[in-house]
Short mmCIF file of N, CA and C in Angstrom, two decimals:
data_model
loop_
_atom_site.label_atom_id
_atom_site.label_comp_id
_atom_site.label_asym_id
_atom_site.label_seq_id
_atom_site.Cartn_x
_atom_site.Cartn_y
_atom_site.Cartn_z
N MET C 10 14.68 42.44 -91.36
CA MET C 10 13.98 42.97 -90.36
C MET C 10 12.34 43.81 -90.67
N THR C 11 12.19 43.64 -89.40
CA THR C 11 10.85 44.31 -89.53
C THR C 11 10.83 46.30 -89.08
N THR C 12 9.93 46.98 -89.42
CA THR C 12 10.10 48.31 -89.54
C THR C 12 8.98 48.38 -88.21
N ASP C 13 8.19 47.22 -87.32
CA ASP C 13 7.51 47.77 -85.98
C ASP C 13 8.64 47.91 -84.88
N THR C 14 8.50 48.82 -84.62
CA THR C 14 9.15 49.40 -83.30
C THR C 14 8.75 49.20 -82.38
N SER C 15 7.64 48.64 -81.95
CA SER C 15 7.40 48.50 -80.73
C SER C 15 7.96 47.67 -79.85
N THR C 16 8.31 46.82 -80.25
CA THR C 16 9.61 45.92 -79.37
C THR C 16 11.23 46.62 -80.67
N ALA C 17 11.96 46.71 -79.80
CA ALA C 17 13.12 46.75 -80.05
C ALA C 17 13.64 45.74 -81.68
N PRO C 18 13.74 46.09 -82.62
CA PRO C 18 14.54 45.27 -83.85
C PRO C 18 15.75 44.58 -83.48
N ASP C 19 15.99 43.44 -83.34
CA ASP C 19 17.44 43.21 -83.11
C ASP C 19 18.17 42.96 -84.14
N PHE C 20 19.62 43.18 -83.66
CA PHE C 20 20.89 43.86 -84.37
C PHE C 20 21.64 43.21 -83.55
N ARG C 21 23.04 43.27 -84.81
CA ARG C 21 24.84 43.20 -84.36
C ARG C 21 25.51 43.62 -85.08
N LEU C 22 26.16 44.71 -84.73
CA LEU C 22 26.52 45.92 -85.59
C LEU C 22 27.81 45.98 -84.75
N PRO C 23 29.13 46.72 -86.15
CA PRO C 23 30.24 46.72 -85.65
C PRO C 23 30.58 47.98 -84.69
N SER C 24 31.08 48.11 -83.57
CA SER C 24 31.44 49.38 -82.73
C SER C 24 32.76 50.16 -83.34
N VAL C 25 32.86 51.17 -83.03
CA VAL C 25 33.54 52.34 -83.71
C VAL C 25 35.29 52.04 -82.58
N THR C 26 34.68 51.17 -81.79
CA THR C 26 35.99 50.95 -80.51
C THR C 26 36.64 49.30 -81.08
N GLY C 27 36.07 48.30 -81.56
CA GLY C 27 36.91 47.13 -82.35
C GLY C 27 35.03 46.39 -81.66
N GLY C 28 35.00 45.22 -82.27
CA GLY C 28 33.98 43.85 -82.05
C GLY C 28 32.87 44.58 -82.29
N GLU C 29 32.20 43.56 -82.07
CA GLU C 29 30.36 44.14 -82.53
C GLU C 29 29.62 43.81 -81.32
N VAL C 30 28.21 44.25 -81.40
CA VAL C 30 27.61 44.89 -80.11
C VAL C 30 26.27 43.95 -80.76
N ALA C 31 25.46 43.26 -80.16
CA ALA C 31 23.97 42.84 -80.33
C ALA C 31 23.51 43.21 -79.35
N LEU C 32 22.24 43.56 -79.97
CA LEU C 32 20.93 43.68 -79.13
C LEU C 32 20.64 42.87 -77.51
N SER C 33 21.07 42.11 -77.50
CA SER C 33 21.02 40.94 -76.34
C SER C 33 22.38 41.13 -75.39
N ASP C 34 23.09 42.03 -76.11
CA ASP C 34 24.42 42.59 -75.14
C ASP C 34 23.77 43.49 -74.06
N LEU C 35 22.70 44.02 -74.29
CA LEU C 35 22.45 44.89 -73.96
C LEU C 35 21.39 45.00 -72.93
N GLY C 36 20.87 44.07 -72.42
CA GLY C 36 19.24 43.69 -71.97
C GLY C 36 20.06 43.16 -70.64
N GLY C 37 19.08 43.29 -69.65
CA GLY C 37 18.56 43.22 -67.70
C GLY C 37 18.96 44.62 -67.48
N THR C 38 18.84 45.55 -68.26
CA THR C 38 18.24 46.82 -67.59
C THR C 38 17.12 47.45 -67.89
N PRO C 39 16.60 48.42 -67.03
CA PRO C 39 15.34 48.34 -66.82
C PRO C 39 14.75 49.61 -67.93
N ALA C 40 15.98 50.17 -68.77
CA ALA C 40 15.53 50.87 -70.26
C ALA C 40 16.51 50.73 -71.23
N LEU C 41 16.48 50.96 -72.22
CA LEU C 41 17.32 51.15 -73.36
C LEU C 41 16.99 52.42 -74.20
N LEU C 42 17.86 53.09 -74.29
CA LEU C 42 17.83 54.08 -75.27
C LEU C 42 18.29 53.77 -76.92
N VAL C 43 17.99 53.75 -77.74
CA VAL C 43 18.63 53.46 -79.10
C VAL C 43 18.74 55.22 -79.64
N ALA C 44 20.23 55.36 -79.73
CA ALA C 44 20.49 56.72 -80.19
C ALA C 44 20.50 56.94 -82.31
N PHE C 45 19.61 57.36 -83.12
CA PHE C 45 20.37 57.33 -84.20
C PHE C 45 21.07 58.75 -84.78
N LEU C 46 22.02 58.45 -84.27
CA LEU C 46 23.10 59.71 -84.82
C LEU C 46 24.24 59.66 -85.64
N CYS C 47 24.26 60.83 -86.08
CA CYS C 47 25.78 60.59 -87.14
C CYS C 47 26.75 62.00 -87.13
N ASN C 48 27.98 62.22 -87.45
CA ASN C 48 28.93 62.91 -87.00
C ASN C 48 28.71 64.68 -87.58
N HIS C 49 28.22 64.44 -88.64
CA HIS C 49 28.23 65.43 -89.67
C HIS C 49 27.02 66.55 -89.68
N CYS C 50 25.62 65.81 -88.89
CA CYS C 50 24.48 66.90 -88.85
C CYS C 50 24.91 67.53 -87.98
N PRO C 51 24.38 69.03 -88.26
CA PRO C 51 24.35 70.27 -86.96
C PRO C 51 23.27 70.30 -85.81
N TYR C 52 22.57 68.84 -85.48
CA TYR C 52 21.47 68.64 -84.96
C TYR C 52 21.89 68.27 -83.94
N VAL C 53 22.93 67.17 -84.47
CA VAL C 53 23.74 66.15 -83.40
C VAL C 53 24.48 66.64 -83.21
N ARG C 54 25.65 67.06 -83.76
CA ARG C 54 26.30 68.17 -82.96
C ARG C 54 25.99 69.03 -81.96
N HIS C 55 24.67 69.11 -81.99
CA HIS C 55 24.14 70.59 -80.93
C HIS C 55 23.52 69.70 -79.91
N VAL C 56 23.51 68.90 -80.11
CA VAL C 56 23.18 67.70 -78.57
C VAL C 56 24.20 67.15 -78.01
N GLU C 57 25.21 66.67 -78.86
CA GLU C 57 26.30 65.31 -78.59
C GLU C 57 26.65 65.65 -77.32
N SER C 58 27.29 66.29 -76.77
CA SER C 58 27.72 66.70 -75.55
C SER C 58 26.85 66.27 -74.24
N ALA C 59 25.63 67.06 -74.99
CA ALA C 59 25.01 66.54 -73.67
C ALA C 59 24.19 64.94 -73.44
N LEU C 60 24.06 64.71 -75.11
CA LEU C 60 23.83 63.43 -74.81
C LEU C 60 24.58 62.54 -73.97
N GLY C 61 26.34 62.88 -74.32
CA GLY C 61 27.05 62.28 -73.82
C GLY C 61 26.74 62.08 -71.96
N ARG C 62 26.83 63.24 -71.60
CA ARG C 62 26.38 63.36 -70.53
C ARG C 62 24.95 62.93 -69.61
N PHE C 63 24.18 63.08 -70.38
CA PHE C 63 23.13 62.59 -70.10
C PHE C 63 22.97 60.86 -69.76
N ALA C 64 23.58 60.37 -70.92
CA ALA C 64 23.80 58.78 -70.83
C ALA C 64 24.59 58.49 -69.21
N ALA C 65 25.26 58.93 -69.62
CA ALA C 65 26.13 58.63 -67.90
C ALA C 65 25.68 58.87 -66.72
N GLU C 66 24.90 60.06 -66.65
CA GLU C 66 23.62 60.38 -65.42
C GLU C 66 22.99 59.43 -65.15
N ALA C 67 22.25 58.78 -66.11
CA ALA C 67 21.28 57.98 -66.55
C ALA C 67 21.33 56.25 -66.26
N LEU C 68 22.93 56.14 -66.60
CA LEU C 68 23.26 54.63 -66.17
C LEU C 68 23.80 53.85 -64.86
N PRO C 69 23.75 54.85 -63.78
CA PRO C 69 23.13 54.23 -62.79
C PRO C 69 21.71 53.92 -62.49
N ARG C 70 21.09 54.94 -62.92
CA ARG C 70 19.68 54.23 -62.63
C ARG C 70 19.00 53.64 -63.32
N GLY C 71 19.64 52.70 -64.53
CA GLY C 71 19.27 51.66 -65.07
C GLY C 71 18.76 51.90 -66.73
N LEU C 72 19.50 53.23 -67.10
CA LEU C 72 19.21 53.39 -68.30
C LEU C 72 20.29 52.93 -69.59
N THR C 73 20.61 52.31 -70.24
CA THR C 73 21.40 51.52 -70.99
C THR C 73 21.50 52.38 -72.53
N THR C 74 22.62 53.01 -72.96
CA THR C 74 22.17 53.48 -74.05
C THR C 74 23.35 52.97 -75.37
N VAL C 75 23.15 53.02 -76.86
CA VAL C 75 23.77 52.97 -77.81
C VAL C 75 23.57 53.88 -78.63
N ALA C 76 24.25 54.02 -79.26
CA ALA C 76 23.91 54.61 -80.47
C ALA C 76 24.27 53.90 -81.76
N ILE C 77 23.39 54.23 -83.07
CA ILE C 77 23.69 53.49 -84.24
C ILE C 77 24.04 55.18 -85.30
N SER C 78 24.98 55.40 -86.09
CA SER C 78 25.08 55.29 -87.31
C SER C 78 24.68 54.89 -88.72
N VAL C 79 24.01 55.06 -89.60
CA VAL C 79 23.37 54.60 -90.56
C VAL C 79 23.63 55.16 -91.86
N ASN C 80 24.53 56.54 -91.76
CA ASN C 80 24.90 56.89 -93.08
C ASN C 80 25.84 56.55 -94.07
N ASP C 81 25.58 56.93 -95.43
CA ASP C 81 26.36 56.46 -96.27
C ASP C 81 27.52 57.09 -96.48
N ILE C 82 28.65 56.57 -96.33
CA ILE C 82 29.76 57.12 -95.66
C ILE C 82 30.34 57.52 -97.36
N VAL C 83 29.86 57.48 -98.86
CA VAL C 83 30.33 57.58 -99.92
C VAL C 83 29.76 59.11 -99.83
N SER C 84 28.53 59.09 -99.56
CA SER C 84 28.45 60.95 -99.77
C SER C 84 28.30 61.59 -98.62
N HIS C 85 28.59 60.91 -97.74
CA HIS C 85 28.64 61.79 -96.01
C HIS C 85 30.11 61.11 -95.40
N PRO C 86 31.28 61.87 -96.22
CA PRO C 86 32.57 60.78 -95.57
C PRO C 86 33.05 60.84 -93.94
N ASP C 87 32.79 62.19 -93.62
CA ASP C 87 32.65 62.71 -91.88
C ASP C 87 31.97 61.43 -91.43
N ASP C 88 31.15 60.72 -91.78
CA ASP C 88 30.24 59.78 -91.00
C ASP C 88 30.78 58.15 -91.25
N ASP C 89 32.65 57.97 -91.64
CA ASP C 89 32.90 57.37 -91.41
C ASP C 89 33.44 56.82 -90.29
N PRO C 90 33.57 55.25 -89.64
CA PRO C 90 33.86 54.88 -88.60
C PRO C 90 34.73 55.32 -88.07
N ALA C 91 35.59 55.80 -88.26
CA ALA C 91 37.19 56.61 -88.06
C ALA C 91 36.32 58.28 -87.49
N HIS C 92 35.50 58.81 -88.25
CA HIS C 92 35.01 60.28 -87.74
C HIS C 92 34.07 59.92 -86.57
N MET C 93 33.32 58.88 -86.80
CA MET C 93 32.45 58.34 -85.32
C MET C 93 32.91 58.04 -84.43
N ALA C 94 34.40 57.84 -84.55
CA ALA C 94 35.21 57.51 -82.84
C ALA C 94 35.97 59.03 -82.53
N GLU C 95 35.95 59.74 -83.15
CA GLU C 95 36.51 60.92 -83.19
C GLU C 95 35.37 61.75 -82.21
N GLN C 96 33.87 61.47 -83.08
CA GLN C 96 32.87 62.06 -82.49
C GLN C 96 32.44 61.86 -80.76
N ALA C 97 32.80 60.40 -80.65
CA ALA C 97 32.63 59.78 -79.37
C ALA C 97 33.36 60.23 -78.67
N ALA C 98 34.63 60.84 -78.84
CA ALA C 98 35.45 61.01 -77.68
C ALA C 98 35.43 62.21 -77.69
N ARG C 99 34.67 63.40 -78.64
CA ARG C 99 34.73 64.65 -78.26
C ARG C 99 33.65 64.99 -77.23
N ALA C 100 32.75 63.88 -77.91
CA ALA C 100 31.36 64.26 -77.26
C ALA C 100 31.12 63.69 -75.52
N GLY C 101 32.26 62.59 -75.68
CA GLY C 101 32.14 62.31 -74.34
C GLY C 101 31.06 60.69 -74.22
N PHE C 102 31.07 60.23 -75.28
CA PHE C 102 30.30 58.82 -75.55
C PHE C 102 30.78 57.69 -74.75
N GLY C 103 30.18 57.32 -73.73
CA GLY C 103 30.42 56.32 -72.49
C GLY C 103 29.96 55.24 -73.22
N PHE C 104 29.15 54.99 -74.42
CA PHE C 104 28.03 53.78 -74.39
C PHE C 104 28.66 53.60 -75.83
N PRO C 105 28.30 52.22 -76.31
CA PRO C 105 28.60 51.99 -77.88
C PRO C 105 28.19 53.06 -78.69
N TYR C 106 29.17 52.90 -80.06
CA TYR C 106 28.48 53.92 -81.17
C TYR C 106 28.58 52.81 -82.27
N LEU C 107 27.86 52.40 -82.90
CA LEU C 107 27.88 51.34 -83.86
C LEU C 107 27.64 52.09 -85.30
N TYR C 108 28.21 50.80 -86.73
CA TYR C 108 28.15 51.54 -87.41
C TYR C 108 27.27 50.48 -88.63
N ASP C 109 26.10 50.80 -89.12
CA ASP C 109 25.08 50.35 -89.72
C ASP C 109 25.56 50.57 -91.37
N GLU C 110 26.16 49.91 -91.34
CA GLU C 110 26.87 50.14 -93.42
C GLU C 110 25.73 49.52 -94.56
N SER C 111 24.80 48.72 -94.14
CA SER C 111 23.46 47.85 -94.95
C SER C 111 22.67 49.15 -94.97
N GLN C 112 22.42 49.73 -93.76
CA GLN C 112 21.21 50.65 -93.25
C GLN C 112 20.23 49.86 -93.05
N ASP C 113 20.41 48.87 -92.83
CA ASP C 113 18.91 47.46 -92.38
C ASP C 113 18.58 47.75 -91.23
N VAL C 114 19.07 47.99 -89.99
CA VAL C 114 18.88 47.99 -88.80
C VAL C 114 18.04 49.41 -88.68
N GLY C 115 18.85 50.95 -89.33
CA GLY C 115 18.22 51.74 -89.63
C GLY C 115 16.58 51.67 -90.04
N ARG C 116 16.23 51.03 -91.19
CA ARG C 116 14.86 50.90 -91.56
C ARG C 116 14.29 49.58 -90.70
N ALA C 117 14.99 49.13 -89.97
CA ALA C 117 14.20 48.07 -89.47
C ALA C 117 13.54 49.07 -87.98
N TYR C 118 14.04 49.84 -87.26
CA TYR C 118 13.57 50.95 -86.55
C TYR C 118 12.83 51.90 -87.33
N GLY C 119 13.03 52.01 -88.24
CA GLY C 119 11.91 53.26 -89.08
C GLY C 119 13.07 54.28 -88.54
N ALA C 120 14.26 54.80 -88.08
CA ALA C 120 14.56 55.58 -88.45
C ALA C 120 15.09 56.66 -89.91
N VAL C 121 14.79 58.09 -89.33
CA VAL C 121 14.37 58.59 -90.74
C VAL C 121 15.30 60.40 -90.67
N CYS C 122 16.40 60.47 -89.13
CA CYS C 122 16.66 61.25 -89.18
C CYS C 122 17.85 61.42 -87.83
N THR C 123 18.33 62.27 -88.02
CA THR C 123 19.29 62.29 -86.79
C THR C 123 19.48 63.75 -86.07
N PRO C 124 19.60 63.73 -84.97
CA PRO C 124 19.14 62.60 -83.97
C PRO C 124 18.15 61.85 -84.07
N ASP C 125 17.85 60.90 -84.49
CA ASP C 125 16.44 59.93 -84.01
C ASP C 125 16.82 59.29 -82.58
N LEU C 126 15.56 59.13 -81.79
CA LEU C 126 15.66 58.68 -80.27
C LEU C 126 14.92 57.68 -80.11
N PHE C 127 15.21 56.49 -79.34
CA PHE C 127 14.03 55.06 -79.65
C PHE C 127 14.22 54.97 -77.94
N LEU C 128 13.28 55.21 -77.17
CA LEU C 128 13.63 54.57 -75.56
C LEU C 128 12.27 53.27 -75.51
N TYR C 129 13.25 52.38 -74.89
CA TYR C 129 12.84 50.78 -75.03
C TYR C 129 12.61 50.94 -72.82
N ASP C 130 11.13 50.02 -72.42
CA ASP C 130 11.14 49.71 -71.13
C ASP C 130 11.61 48.29 -71.12
N ALA C 131 12.28 47.94 -70.61
CA ALA C 131 12.56 46.58 -69.68
C ALA C 131 12.42 45.37 -70.56
N ASP C 132 11.03 45.71 -71.29
CA ASP C 132 10.92 44.35 -71.69
C ASP C 132 10.95 44.67 -73.24
N ARG C 133 11.74 46.03 -73.77
CA ARG C 133 12.25 46.42 -74.84
C ARG C 133 11.04 46.99 -75.68
N ARG C 134 9.67 47.63 -75.33
CA ARG C 134 8.79 47.56 -75.91
C ARG C 134 8.98 49.19 -75.77
N LEU C 135 8.65 49.69 -77.20
CA LEU C 135 8.52 51.53 -77.16
C LEU C 135 7.58 51.81 -76.30
N ALA C 136 8.51 52.92 -75.64
CA ALA C 136 8.03 53.70 -74.63
C ALA C 136 8.05 55.32 -75.07
N TYR C 137 9.15 55.72 -75.88
CA TYR C 137 9.28 56.99 -76.54
C TYR C 137 9.96 57.34 -77.49
N ARG C 138 9.55 57.89 -78.28
CA ARG C 138 10.38 58.18 -79.45
C ARG C 138 10.63 59.42 -80.50
N GLY C 139 11.43 60.55 -80.25
CA GLY C 139 11.34 61.67 -80.17
C GLY C 139 12.59 62.69 -80.08
N GLN C 140 12.58 63.59 -79.44
CA GLN C 140 13.91 64.31 -79.51
C GLN C 140 14.29 64.20 -78.39
N PHE C 141 15.50 65.10 -78.08
CA PHE C 141 16.26 64.96 -77.06
C PHE C 141 15.40 66.42 -76.46
N ASP C 142 15.40 67.30 -77.03
CA ASP C 142 14.86 68.52 -76.42
C ASP C 142 14.39 69.63 -77.08
N ASP C 143 13.96 70.65 -77.02
CA ASP C 143 13.13 71.37 -78.03
C ASP C 143 14.38 72.58 -78.33
N THR C 144 15.56 72.33 -78.37
CA THR C 144 16.35 73.40 -78.44
C THR C 144 17.17 73.09 -80.00
N ARG C 145 17.77 74.31 -80.43
CA ARG C 145 18.34 74.31 -81.99
C ARG C 145 19.86 74.35 -81.87
N PRO C 146 20.48 74.11 -83.31
CA PRO C 146 21.56 74.85 -83.64
C PRO C 146 21.17 76.09 -84.03
N GLY C 147 22.32 76.91 -83.51
CA GLY C 147 21.83 78.78 -83.53
C GLY C 147 21.00 79.50 -82.73
N GLY C 148 20.01 78.73 -82.13
CA GLY C 148 19.04 78.99 -81.13
C GLY C 148 19.49 79.71 -79.86
N GLY C 149 20.48 79.67 -79.24
CA GLY C 149 21.08 80.62 -78.12
C GLY C 149 20.94 79.95 -77.13
N ARG C 150 20.58 78.97 -77.10
CA ARG C 150 20.15 78.28 -75.64
C ARG C 150 21.13 76.75 -76.56
N ASP C 151 21.55 75.83 -75.18
CA ASP C 151 22.07 74.90 -74.94
C ASP C 151 21.38 73.76 -74.84
N ALA C 152 21.51 72.41 -75.10
CA ALA C 152 21.11 71.47 -75.29
C ALA C 152 21.10 70.64 -73.75
N THR C 153 19.68 70.74 -73.20
CA THR C 153 19.89 70.18 -72.32
C THR C 153 18.91 68.89 -71.98
N GLY C 154 18.40 68.14 -73.06
CA GLY C 154 17.83 67.12 -72.61
C GLY C 154 16.30 66.98 -72.06
N ASP C 155 15.80 68.03 -72.01
CA ASP C 155 14.62 67.81 -71.13
C ASP C 155 13.52 66.28 -71.42
N THR C 156 13.21 66.66 -72.73
CA THR C 156 12.44 66.07 -73.17
C THR C 156 12.29 64.72 -73.25
N LEU C 157 13.98 64.30 -73.34
CA LEU C 157 14.09 63.00 -73.12
C LEU C 157 14.22 62.24 -71.82
N ARG C 158 14.60 63.51 -70.58
CA ARG C 158 14.52 63.26 -69.69
C ARG C 158 13.46 62.80 -69.15
N ALA C 159 12.67 63.95 -69.32
CA ALA C 159 10.85 63.94 -68.80
C ALA C 159 10.47 62.41 -69.35
N ALA C 160 10.95 61.75 -70.51
CA ALA C 160 10.36 60.09 -71.21
C ALA C 160 10.87 59.15 -70.07
N VAL C 161 12.51 59.32 -69.73
CA VAL C 161 13.17 58.80 -68.88
C VAL C 161 12.11 58.20 -67.56
#
């Protein structure tokens, strides 16, 4: 796999709800958000529910969302697929949440932290990479997704 994220790298990964999801399964929409997340990260926990709401609101406007966790479950047992499924339910994720056990997909995208967000256009060319918004855990402000919303 390549680390050139100017176009969305291909993948086929297991979903926490069963089966597998490939990049090609997510085609045909004007935009694609690939969100690298995990269950234990305080930054992800801070934005997860707002991200779930944002994805649901943006879906009718043509944004497809997929989340991927690449964490090693030996060192981070709270990031195993069972806990990922609990997170998806808790946060209201209406999009696929995939597990990249080998971390190959994460490396191909160049994901370096959580959350790490990659927004692609209809041709699956990178349009934005960055944060959900400028809020932080313990900062006294709720996550809004303003930064990502502006990019979309």
